[in-house]
Coordinates of C-alpha atoms in Angstrom, one line a residue:
M261 CA -37.2 -29.6 -2.1
S262 CA -35.7 -26.2 -2.7
S263 CA -35.9 -22.3 -2.3
S264 CA -34.8 -19.7 -4.4
L265 CA -31.9 -19.0 -2.5
F266 CA -30.8 -22.5 -2.5
D267 CA -31.3 -22.5 -6.6
R268 CA -29.1 -19.4 -6.9
I269 CA -26.4 -20.4 -4.5
L270 CA -26.7 -24.2 -6.4
S271 CA -26.4 -22.3 -9.9
S272 CA -23.3 -20.1 -8.8
S273 CA -21.4 -22.8 -6.9
I274 CA -21.2 -24.3 -10.8
N275 CA -20.5 -21.3 -12.5
V276 CA -17.4 -20.8 -9.9
K277 CA -16.2 -24.2 -10.3
H278 CA -16.0 -23.1 -14.1
R279 CA -14.1 -20.3 -13.2
L280 CA -11.6 -22.0 -11.6
E281 CA -11.4 -24.8 -14.1
S282 CA -10.6 -22.1 -16.5
L283 CA -7.9 -20.5 -14.5
L284 CA -6.4 -24.0 -14.2
N285 CA -6.1 -24.3 -17.9
I286 CA -4.4 -21.2 -18.4
C287 CA -2.2 -21.9 -15.4
R288 CA -1.1 -25.2 -17.1
I289 CA -0.4 -23.4 -20.5
Y290 CA 1.5 -20.8 -18.7
K291 CA 4.7 -22.5 -18.6
H292 CA 6.8 -21.6 -15.3
P293 CA 10.3 -21.5 -16.2
S294 CA 11.5 -23.8 -13.3
W295 CA 9.4 -26.4 -14.1
L296 CA 11.8 -27.4 -16.8
S297 CA 14.8 -27.8 -14.6
D298 CA 15.9 -28.4 -11.3
D299 CA 17.0 -25.1 -10.2
S300 CA 13.3 -23.8 -9.0
C301 CA 14.9 -22.5 -6.0
D302 CA 16.5 -19.7 -8.3
E303 CA 15.9 -16.4 -7.2
F304 CA 14.8 -15.3 -11.0
Y305 CA 11.8 -17.2 -11.4
R306 CA 10.0 -16.5 -8.6
F307 CA 8.7 -13.1 -10.2
Y308 CA 7.0 -14.8 -13.1
G309 CA 4.7 -18.0 -11.9
P310 CA 2.2 -20.0 -11.8
D311 CA 4.1 -22.2 -9.8
L312 CA 3.0 -25.9 -9.2
S313 CA 2.0 -24.9 -5.8
D314 CA -1.0 -22.7 -7.7
I315 CA -2.2 -25.8 -9.7
Q316 CA -2.3 -28.0 -6.7
E317 CA -4.2 -24.7 -4.9
L318 CA -6.9 -24.6 -7.8
E319 CA -7.5 -28.5 -7.7
D320 CA -8.1 -28.4 -4.4
S321 CA -10.5 -25.4 -5.0
I322 CA -12.2 -27.6 -7.9
V323 CA -12.7 -30.7 -5.6
S324 CA -14.0 -28.4 -2.4
I325 CA -16.6 -26.8 -4.9
S326 CA -17.2 -29.8 -6.3
V327 CA -18.4 -31.6 -2.6
L328 CA -20.4 -28.6 -2.0
I329 CA -22.0 -28.9 -5.6
E330 CA -22.5 -32.6 -5.1
H331 CA -24.4 -31.9 -1.1
L332 CA -26.6 -29.3 -3.1
Q333 CA -27.7 -31.4 -5.9
H334 CA -28.5 -34.3 -3.3
E335 CA -30.8 -32.2 -1.6
R336 CA -32.5 -31.1 -4.1
N337 CA -33.3 -33.8 -5.7
S338 CA -34.8 -35.6 -2.8
T339 CA -37.5 -37.7 -2.8
E340 CA -40.8 -37.1 -1.0
T341 CA -40.2 -39.8 1.1
C342 CA -36.7 -38.0 2.4
E343 CA -37.1 -35.7 5.3
P344 CA -37.8 -32.5 3.2
F345 CA -35.8 -30.2 6.0
P346 CA -32.8 -32.0 7.3
N347 CA -31.2 -31.2 9.9
Y348 CA -27.7 -32.4 9.7
P349 CA -25.1 -29.1 8.3
L350 CA -23.8 -29.1 5.0
C351 CA -21.1 -26.7 6.2
K352 CA -18.7 -26.4 9.1
N353 CA -20.7 -23.3 10.3
G354 CA -24.0 -25.3 10.9
W355 CA -25.8 -24.3 8.0
T356 CA -28.7 -26.9 7.2
L357 CA -31.2 -26.8 4.4
K358 CA -33.6 -26.2 7.3
D359 CA -31.6 -22.7 7.8
I360 CA -31.6 -22.0 4.2
E361 CA -35.4 -22.6 3.8
Q362 CA -36.0 -20.1 7.0
I363 CA -34.1 -17.6 5.8
E364 CA -36.7 -16.9 2.6
K365 CA -39.4 -17.9 4.9
E366 CA -38.9 -14.6 6.8
Q367 CA -41.0 -11.4 7.1
V368 CA -39.9 -8.0 6.5
L369 CA -40.0 -5.7 8.9
N370 CA -43.4 -5.0 10.5
L371 CA -43.3 -1.1 10.4
N372 CA -46.8 -0.6 11.3
I373 CA -45.9 -1.8 15.1
L374 CA -45.9 1.9 16.4
N375 CA -46.5 4.8 14.7
L376 CA -45.7 7.1 18.0
I377 CA -43.0 7.1 20.5
N378 CA -43.8 9.1 23.6
L379 CA -41.5 10.9 25.5
H380 CA -42.8 10.7 28.4
S381 CA -40.0 9.5 30.2
F382 CA -37.8 12.7 28.8
N383 CA -40.3 15.3 30.2
A384 CA -37.4 17.3 32.0
C385 CA -36.0 17.8 28.6
N386 CA -38.9 19.5 27.3
N387 CA -36.8 23.0 26.9
E388 CA -34.3 21.6 25.1
L389 CA -37.0 20.0 22.8
D390 CA -38.0 23.3 22.3
K391 CA -34.7 24.6 21.1
Q392 CA -34.5 21.4 18.6
Q393 CA -37.6 22.5 17.3
C394 CA -36.9 25.8 16.5
L395 CA -33.6 24.7 15.2
K396 CA -35.5 22.3 12.8
S397 CA -37.8 24.7 11.6
E398 CA -34.8 27.1 10.4
L399 CA -32.4 24.0 9.2
D400 CA -35.4 22.5 6.7
N401 CA -35.2 26.1 4.7
T402 CA -31.6 25.1 3.7
H403 CA -30.5 23.0 1.2
I404 CA -28.7 20.8 3.1
I405 CA -31.9 19.4 4.8
S406 CA -33.5 19.3 1.6
N407 CA -31.0 17.1 0.2
D408 CA -30.8 14.7 2.8
R409 CA -34.4 13.8 2.9
R410 CA -34.5 13.3 -0.8
H411 CA -33.7 9.8 0.0
L412 CA -36.3 8.9 2.8
N413 CA -39.2 7.6 2.1
T414 CA -41.6 10.2 2.8
R415 CA -44.4 7.9 2.6
S416 CA -43.9 6.7 5.5
L417 CA -45.2 10.0 7.6
S418 CA -48.1 9.0 6.7
T419 CA -48.2 6.1 9.3
I420 CA -47.9 8.9 11.8
P421 CA -51.4 10.4 12.9
N422 CA -51.5 13.9 12.6
S423 CA -52.5 14.9 16.1
C424 CA -49.5 13.5 17.2
L425 CA -47.5 15.4 14.5
S426 CA -49.6 18.4 15.6
C427 CA -49.2 18.1 19.4
T428 CA -47.7 21.0 21.0
T429 CA -48.2 19.7 24.9
N430 CA -46.5 16.5 24.0
K431 CA -42.8 15.9 22.7
N432 CA -42.5 13.1 20.3
L433 CA -38.9 11.7 19.2
L434 CA -40.4 12.1 15.4
D435 CA -39.8 16.0 15.9
L436 CA -36.2 15.9 16.3
P437 CA -34.3 17.3 13.7
I438 CA -32.6 14.4 11.5
E439 CA -29.1 15.6 12.5
L440 CA -29.8 15.0 16.2
L441 CA -31.6 12.0 15.7
L442 CA -28.6 10.5 13.9
H443 CA -26.4 11.3 16.4
I444 CA -28.5 9.7 19.0
F445 CA -28.8 6.5 16.6
S446 CA -24.6 6.3 16.8
F447 CA -24.9 5.5 20.4
I448 CA -27.1 2.5 19.6
S449 CA -25.5 -1.1 18.7
P450 CA -25.9 -1.4 14.5
F451 CA -27.9 -5.0 15.4
E452 CA -30.3 -3.4 18.0
L453 CA -30.8 -0.6 15.3
I454 CA -32.2 -2.9 13.1
T455 CA -34.0 -5.3 15.0
N456 CA -35.4 -2.7 17.8
L457 CA -35.6 0.5 16.3
A458 CA -36.1 0.4 12.7
P459 CA -39.6 -1.9 12.9
T460 CA -41.3 0.8 15.0
C461 CA -42.2 2.7 12.0
R462 CA -41.5 3.6 8.5
Y463 CA -39.6 7.0 9.0
F464 CA -37.2 5.2 11.5
A465 CA -37.0 2.6 9.5
N466 CA -36.1 4.8 6.6
L467 CA -33.7 6.4 8.4
V468 CA -31.5 4.0 10.1
L469 CA -31.5 2.0 6.5
N470 CA -30.9 4.7 4.0
H471 CA -28.3 6.6 6.3
V472 CA -27.0 4.4 9.2
Y473 CA -26.2 1.5 7.1
T474 CA -24.2 2.8 4.1
H475 CA -21.0 0.9 5.3
I476 CA -20.5 -1.5 8.2
D477 CA -17.8 -3.2 9.6
L478 CA -18.5 -6.9 10.4
Y479 CA -16.4 -8.3 12.9
K480 CA -16.3 -11.9 13.9
A481 CA -17.9 -11.4 17.4
A482 CA -21.4 -11.9 15.3
S483 CA -22.2 -15.5 14.5
V484 CA -22.5 -16.6 11.1
F485 CA -26.8 -16.5 11.2
D486 CA -26.7 -12.8 12.9
V487 CA -24.7 -11.4 10.2
T488 CA -26.9 -13.0 7.7
R489 CA -30.3 -11.9 9.0
L490 CA -28.8 -8.6 9.5
L491 CA -27.4 -8.4 5.6
S492 CA -31.0 -8.9 4.6
Y493 CA -32.2 -5.3 5.5
L494 CA -29.2 -3.4 4.2
T495 CA -31.2 -1.9 1.6
C496 CA -28.7 1.4 1.2
L497 CA -25.2 -0.9 1.9
R498 CA -22.4 0.8 -0.3
T499 CA -18.8 -0.6 1.9
I500 CA -18.6 -3.5 3.7
A501 CA -15.3 -4.4 5.7
F502 CA -15.1 -8.4 6.7
I503 CA -12.5 -8.0 10.0
N504 CA -11.0 -11.2 11.8
W505 CA -13.1 -13.3 10.4
D506 CA -9.6 -15.7 9.9
N507 CA -11.0 -19.1 8.1
E508 CA -13.9 -19.3 10.1
V509 CA -16.3 -18.5 7.4
S510 CA -17.1 -21.6 5.0
I511 CA -17.6 -21.6 1.7
L512 CA -21.7 -21.4 2.0
A513 CA -21.5 -19.3 4.6
W514 CA -19.7 -16.6 2.1
A515 CA -22.2 -17.8 -0.9
I516 CA -25.1 -17.3 1.5
W517 CA -23.9 -13.7 2.4
F518 CA -23.4 -12.6 -0.7
D519 CA -26.5 -13.5 -2.0
R520 CA -28.5 -11.7 0.8
I521 CA -26.7 -8.5 0.1
S522 CA -26.9 -8.8 -3.5
K523 CA -30.8 -9.2 -3.0
A524 CA -30.7 -6.6 -0.7
T525 CA -29.0 -4.1 -2.8
S526 CA -27.4 -3.1 -6.1
N527 CA -25.3 0.1 -4.6
L528 CA -22.4 -2.0 -3.4
H529 CA -19.4 -0.7 -4.4
T530 CA -16.2 -1.7 -1.9
I531 CA -15.7 -4.6 -0.2
R532 CA -12.6 -4.7 2.1
F533 CA -11.1 -8.0 4.1
Q534 CA -8.7 -7.6 6.8
N535 CA -7.3 -11.0 8.5
V536 CA -9.7 -13.0 6.0
Y537 CA -8.8 -16.0 4.7
I538 CA -8.9 -15.0 1.0
S539 CA -9.5 -18.4 -1.4
P540 CA -9.9 -18.6 -4.8
I541 CA -13.7 -19.6 -4.1
L542 CA -14.4 -16.6 -2.2
I543 CA -13.4 -14.4 -5.0
C544 CA -15.2 -16.3 -7.7
F545 CA -18.4 -15.6 -5.6
I546 CA -17.8 -12.0 -5.6
V547 CA -17.3 -12.1 -9.5
E548 CA -20.7 -13.9 -9.6
Y549 CA -23.1 -11.7 -7.1
F550 CA -21.3 -8.2 -7.9
P551 CA -20.3 -8.2 -11.3
H552 CA -22.5 -5.0 -12.1
C553 CA -22.0 -2.6 -9.0
L554 CA -18.5 -3.5 -7.2
Q555 CA -16.2 -1.3 -8.1
S556 CA -13.2 -1.7 -5.0
I557 CA -11.7 -4.4 -3.6
I558 CA -9.3 -3.7 -0.9
F559 CA -7.2 -6.6 1.3
D560 CA -5.8 -5.2 4.0
Y561 CA -2.2 -6.1 5.8
Q562 CA -2.7 -10.0 7.0
Q563 CA -1.5 -10.2 10.8
V564 CA -1.3 -14.0 10.1
K565 CA -0.1 -15.1 6.6
S566 CA -3.2 -17.4 5.9
Y567 CA -2.6 -17.2 1.9
E568 CA 0.8 -17.1 0.2
R569 CA -0.9 -17.5 -3.5
F570 CA -2.3 -14.3 -4.0
D571 CA -1.4 -14.8 -8.2
L572 CA -4.9 -16.8 -8.0
I573 CA -6.7 -14.0 -6.4
L574 CA -5.7 -11.1 -8.7
S575 CA -5.7 -13.8 -11.8
L576 CA -9.9 -14.9 -10.9
L577 CA -10.8 -10.8 -10.2
A578 CA -9.5 -10.5 -13.9
D579 CA -12.8 -11.1 -15.3
K580 CA -14.5 -8.9 -18.2
T581 CA -17.8 -9.0 -16.9
I582 CA -17.0 -7.4 -13.8
Q583 CA -16.9 -3.4 -13.1
L584 CA -13.8 -3.5 -10.9
K585 CA -11.5 -0.3 -10.9
H586 CA -10.0 -0.2 -8.0
I587 CA -7.8 -2.3 -6.4
T588 CA -5.5 -2.5 -3.1
A589 CA -3.6 -5.6 -3.0
S590 CA -0.5 -4.3 -0.8
Y591 CA 1.5 -6.3 1.2
Q592 CA 0.4 -9.8 -0.1
T593 CA 2.3 -12.6 -0.9
G594 CA 2.6 -14.8 -3.5
I595 CA 2.0 -11.9 -6.4
T596 CA 4.0 -12.8 -9.5
N597 CA 3.9 -11.1 -12.9
F598 CA 1.4 -13.6 -13.9
G599 CA -1.3 -12.2 -11.5
I600 CA -0.4 -8.5 -12.5
L601 CA -0.5 -9.2 -16.5
Q602 CA -3.8 -11.5 -16.3
L603 CA -5.4 -8.2 -14.1
V604 CA -4.2 -5.1 -16.0
N605 CA -5.2 -7.7 -19.3
N606 CA -8.5 -8.5 -18.9
L607 CA -10.1 -5.7 -16.4
N608 CA -11.8 -3.0 -18.4
M609 CA -10.9 -0.2 -16.6
V610 CA -7.9 0.2 -14.3
V611 CA -8.7 3.4 -12.1
E612 CA -6.5 2.9 -9.1
L613 CA -4.0 0.1 -8.6
N614 CA -2.2 -0.3 -4.9
L615 CA 0.6 -2.9 -4.9
L616 CA 2.9 -1.9 -2.7
Y617 CA 5.9 -4.0 -1.1
I618 CA 5.3 -6.9 -4.4
E619 CA 8.6 -6.9 -6.5
A620 CA 7.4 -8.8 -9.4
I621 CA 6.5 -5.5 -11.1
N622 CA 9.1 -4.8 -14.0
D623 CA 8.8 -2.0 -16.3
E624 CA 6.9 -4.3 -19.4
T625 CA 4.2 -4.4 -16.8
V626 CA 3.9 -1.0 -16.5
K627 CA 4.1 -0.6 -19.8
I628 CA 1.2 -3.3 -20.8
L629 CA -0.7 -1.1 -17.3
C630 CA -0.1 2.2 -19.2
D631 CA -1.0 1.3 -22.8
K632 CA -4.3 -0.2 -22.1
H633 CA -5.6 1.9 -18.9
N634 CA -3.5 5.8 -19.3
T635 CA -7.0 7.4 -20.6
Y636 CA -8.5 5.8 -16.9
L637 CA -5.6 5.8 -14.4
E638 CA -5.6 7.8 -12.1
I639 CA -3.5 6.5 -8.5
L640 CA -0.4 4.4 -8.7
K641 CA 1.1 3.1 -6.2
I642 CA 3.6 0.2 -6.7
D643 CA 7.2 -1.0 -5.6
G644 CA 9.7 -0.1 -7.5
A645 CA 12.5 -2.5 -6.7
Q646 CA 12.9 -3.8 -10.4
L647 CA 11.7 -0.8 -12.4
T648 CA 14.2 1.6 -14.1
D649 CA 13.6 5.0 -15.7
K650 CA 12.1 3.3 -18.5
A651 CA 8.6 2.8 -16.7
L652 CA 8.3 6.5 -16.2
E653 CA 8.5 6.9 -19.9
Y654 CA 5.9 4.6 -19.8
I655 CA 4.0 6.3 -17.0
D656 CA 3.7 9.9 -18.7
C657 CA 1.5 8.8 -20.8
C658 CA -1.1 8.5 -18.1
R659 CA -2.0 12.0 -17.9
K660 CA -5.1 11.6 -15.3
L661 CA -2.3 10.6 -12.6
K662 CA -3.8 12.1 -9.1
S663 CA -1.6 10.1 -7.1
F664 CA 1.6 8.0 -7.8
M665 CA 3.6 6.3 -4.9
I666 CA 6.8 4.7 -6.2
E667 CA 9.4 3.0 -3.4
F668 CA 12.5 0.9 -2.7
C669 CA 13.4 2.5 -6.7
T670 CA 17.0 1.4 -6.2
N671 CA 17.5 1.1 -10.0
M672 CA 16.0 4.6 -10.6
I673 CA 18.4 7.1 -11.2
G674 CA 15.7 10.0 -11.7
S675 CA 17.0 11.3 -15.3
N676 CA 13.2 11.4 -16.3
F677 CA 11.8 12.9 -13.3
Y678 CA 10.7 15.8 -15.2
I679 CA 7.3 14.3 -16.6
F680 CA 5.6 14.4 -13.6
Q681 CA 5.7 18.4 -14.3
N682 CA 2.6 16.6 -17.2
F683 CA 0.2 15.7 -14.5
D684 CA -1.9 18.9 -14.2
N685 CA -3.9 17.4 -11.8
L686 CA -1.5 15.9 -10.0
K687 CA -2.2 15.9 -5.7
E688 CA -0.3 13.4 -4.4
L689 CA 3.8 12.7 -5.1
C690 CA 5.5 9.7 -3.2
L691 CA 9.1 8.8 -4.0
S692 CA 10.7 6.7 -1.9
K693 CA 14.1 5.0 -0.8
L694 CA 15.6 6.6 -4.4
T695 CA 19.2 5.8 -3.2
N696 CA 20.3 6.4 -6.2
A697 CA 19.2 9.6 -7.5
S698 CA 20.6 12.7 -7.7
L699 CA 20.5 16.0 -6.9
E700 CA 20.1 17.5 -10.3
S701 CA 17.1 14.8 -10.9
F702 CA 15.0 16.6 -8.2
Q703 CA 16.4 20.1 -9.3
L704 CA 14.7 18.8 -12.8
L705 CA 11.6 18.0 -11.3
F706 CA 11.6 21.4 -9.1
D707 CA 13.3 23.2 -11.9
G708 CA 11.1 26.7 -11.7
K709 CA 9.1 26.3 -15.2
H710 CA 6.0 24.1 -13.6
I711 CA 3.9 25.4 -10.5
F712 CA 2.5 22.2 -9.2
R713 CA -0.6 24.3 -8.2
N714 CA -2.7 21.3 -7.0
L715 CA 0.0 18.8 -5.1
A716 CA -1.1 18.8 -1.6
L717 CA 1.2 15.9 -0.4
L718 CA 4.9 15.2 -1.3
K719 CA 7.0 12.6 0.3
L720 CA 10.4 12.3 -0.4
G721 CA 11.7 9.3 1.4
E722 CA 15.2 8.7 2.4
C723 CA 16.2 10.7 -0.7
H724 CA 19.8 11.3 0.9
S725 CA 21.0 13.9 -2.0
I726 CA 17.9 16.9 -1.6
D727 CA 20.0 20.2 -0.3
D728 CA 18.5 23.3 1.4
N729 CA 18.1 24.8 -2.3
C730 CA 16.5 22.0 -3.9
V731 CA 13.8 22.0 -0.8
R732 CA 13.4 26.1 -1.5
S733 CA 12.4 25.3 -5.0
I734 CA 10.3 22.6 -3.4
I735 CA 8.2 25.5 -1.4
T736 CA 8.1 27.9 -4.3
M737 CA 6.8 24.8 -7.2
C738 CA 4.2 23.4 -4.6
P739 CA 2.3 26.5 -3.1
R740 CA -0.4 24.4 -1.8
L741 CA 1.4 21.4 0.5
I742 CA -0.6 20.3 3.1
D743 CA 1.7 17.1 4.0
F744 CA 5.3 17.7 3.4
M745 CA 7.9 14.8 4.3
C746 CA 11.8 15.0 3.5
S747 CA 13.4 11.9 5.5
W748 CA 17.3 11.2 5.8
A749 CA 18.1 14.1 3.6
Y750 CA 21.5 14.8 5.6
S751 CA 22.3 18.0 4.0
L752 CA 19.1 19.9 5.5
T753 CA 19.8 22.7 7.8
D754 CA 17.5 25.5 9.9
G755 CA 17.8 27.4 6.6
S756 CA 15.4 25.3 4.6
F757 CA 13.4 24.9 7.8
N758 CA 13.0 28.0 8.6
E759 CA 11.8 28.6 5.3
I760 CA 8.8 26.1 5.5
A761 CA 7.8 27.4 8.5
M762 CA 7.6 30.9 7.1
R763 CA 6.2 30.2 3.6
C764 CA 4.4 27.3 3.8
Q765 CA 1.0 28.5 5.1
H766 CA -0.9 25.7 4.3
L767 CA 1.0 23.3 6.4
R768 CA -0.6 20.5 8.5
R769 CA 2.3 17.7 8.1
L770 CA 5.7 18.1 8.2
S771 CA 8.0 14.9 8.4
L772 CA 11.7 15.5 8.8
V773 CA 12.9 12.4 9.9
G774 CA 16.7 12.1 10.6
C775 CA 17.8 15.5 9.3
H776 CA 20.7 16.1 12.2
Q777 CA 21.4 19.3 11.0
I778 CA 18.1 20.8 12.1
Y779 CA 18.0 22.6 15.6
G780 CA 14.4 24.0 15.2
R781 CA 14.8 27.3 17.1
I782 CA 11.9 28.7 15.1
L783 CA 9.5 26.4 16.8
D784 CA 9.5 29.3 19.5
Y785 CA 7.7 31.2 17.4
V786 CA 4.9 28.1 16.3
P787 CA 2.2 28.2 16.4
E788 CA 1.4 32.1 17.0
K789 CA 3.5 33.4 14.6
Y790 CA 4.4 30.1 11.9
F791 CA 2.3 26.8 11.1
H792 CA -0.9 28.0 11.9
H793 CA -2.9 25.0 11.1
I794 CA -0.1 22.5 11.8
E795 CA -1.2 19.3 12.9
Y796 CA 1.7 17.1 13.0
L797 CA 5.4 17.3 13.2
N798 CA 7.8 14.3 13.1
F799 CA 11.4 15.0 14.4
E800 CA 12.6 11.5 14.6
Q801 CA 16.4 11.2 15.0
C802 CA 16.8 14.8 14.9
N803 CA 19.2 14.9 17.5
Q804 CA 20.1 18.1 17.2
I805 CA 16.4 19.4 18.3
E806 CA 15.8 19.8 22.2
D807 CA 13.2 18.1 23.7
E808 CA 12.5 21.3 26.0
L809 CA 11.8 23.1 23.0
L810 CA 8.9 20.6 21.5
I811 CA 7.6 20.1 25.2
K812 CA 7.3 23.8 25.3
L813 CA 5.6 23.8 21.8
Y814 CA 3.3 21.1 23.1
K815 CA 2.4 23.3 26.2
R816 CA 1.5 26.0 23.9
K817 CA -0.7 23.8 21.2
K818 CA -1.7 20.6 22.7
S819 CA -3.4 19.4 19.8
I820 CA 0.1 19.1 18.0
S821 CA 1.1 15.7 17.7
I822 CA 4.7 16.0 18.0
I823 CA 7.2 13.2 17.8
N824 CA 10.7 13.0 19.2
Y825 CA 14.3 11.7 18.6
Y826 CA 13.1 8.8 19.9
G827 CA 10.0 8.3 17.9
T828 CA 7.8 8.4 20.8
S829 CA 4.9 11.3 20.9
V830 CA 5.5 14.3 23.2
D831 CA 2.4 14.4 25.8
D832 CA 1.7 15.7 29.3
D833 CA 3.9 13.0 30.8
D834 CA 6.7 14.4 29.0
D835 CA 5.5 18.0 30.8
D836 CA 5.5 16.2 34.1
D837 CA 9.0 14.6 33.8
H838 CA 10.4 18.2 32.7
D839 CA 8.8 19.8 35.9
D840 CA 10.3 17.0 38.0
D841 CA 13.5 18.0 36.6
E842 CA 12.8 21.4 37.4
D843 CA 12.2 20.7 41.1
D844 CA 15.4 18.3 41.7
L845 CA 17.2 21.8 40.3
K846 CA 15.4 23.6 42.7
S847 CA 16.2 21.4 45.3
F848 CA 20.2 21.9 44.8

């Protein structure tokens, strides 16, 4: 005896096994150079993979999914003389066949329980409600409200008695404008919204499910069974994050969760993992359940290095049936050229690729990426440890680039930095640790021939050669800068800093870490005269800027976040300490 959910999980598990076996065959064909000699510790080989440990990981994963398949098939083929709903667990999370059957039998929300919510306990708030009613009448005629309500099931309002809607003596929660209701909902826990508020009427259910639950963060605090119930109702879920689950979720539990999401909505486009054990089987289930809707996947930095063979993850995501376009796997370990090439070769369209601190990327990888995805690529953030100026020649064909970041570019001299002038849509440019890039390279980039009209963020990290004249060119060529960082540029003086303050009218964030020739006296006129919109100033390791100057600025505008020489924030404690110093001086 089995349910449709049970059959779907079994079918998906069989497909997962086939995917793992296919990748295993590819890994065995792709010979790792270190397999052929005893010099397996050679630093050169670690970038190319797959390694023998990858083979072992795939074999172990195939065994695990095979065991699950055997258990599921055994339950499905149970005879009538056997216990129809066995209570022994199928996995470490305690799922039994009876639990799985129960999910399918759960009734949908009964939206007719209450059609009216009285606010007798809020009679003292009648005056405020009258004001909100007037506001509602005014906003109903605006385009914003009409757009919001087109997502609601307006037929649900038919369950509310007309007498209640037209009542003038008693106030009803349903009379409140949508904006105020959603604000009130924000103070209620998500699970209470689903289990207690949404069932009261269709109107509230539509508000909660269509507006509140487009995104949810699932923390380990909830049980796997509560999460399963919750996921069944999120019909408008678009993004979901799994946070701090470590290795607590079984293979079967992941399959049940993904099945619930896929049955509830077809709108899910983003999945994010933070401190979650990312196994090959988990990735295969994602490909199985969300091939037509999932567009973005994010693997956040793991506090605990629970998985060190991320090549397999990239390779399994590299599936031609999936619509994945945005991939972030920065700071992950075990990624080699093999996994990256599998990804860029097999995905249909790469729009965003974030692989920072992944040293395996070389010029040839960049060439393959740009040759195939140059008409789509908009965001590229990669580690430049193995890259040369040749890589920028390949990137030049990606004319839709909006954001580009490259770090640890010790092999780049920047002779072709001018290629960034070809990207008319460029909004963010980050070039970090360009220790061998010359001043001439940056002068070519900001040579006065091209104005970066859309560039809002420019970060030049540890670009030691940049001087005052170069900064002046940057200010001229980038008139719309909002966020500017120029760290450890030893030649910068107050001359260029003053021009930044006077000419960068849109600037909100400025970081000048390690610029030890800047005194910052112009800060006495901020924000009254300069930096009207500034929100963040970082002067870490700027030993010429006095603390008193920063404290006075903070007193004038406490909404500014200011970082001092020591890398700490200037705040009210600094005010108190400074006042104490003045009192000590007066006592003398």
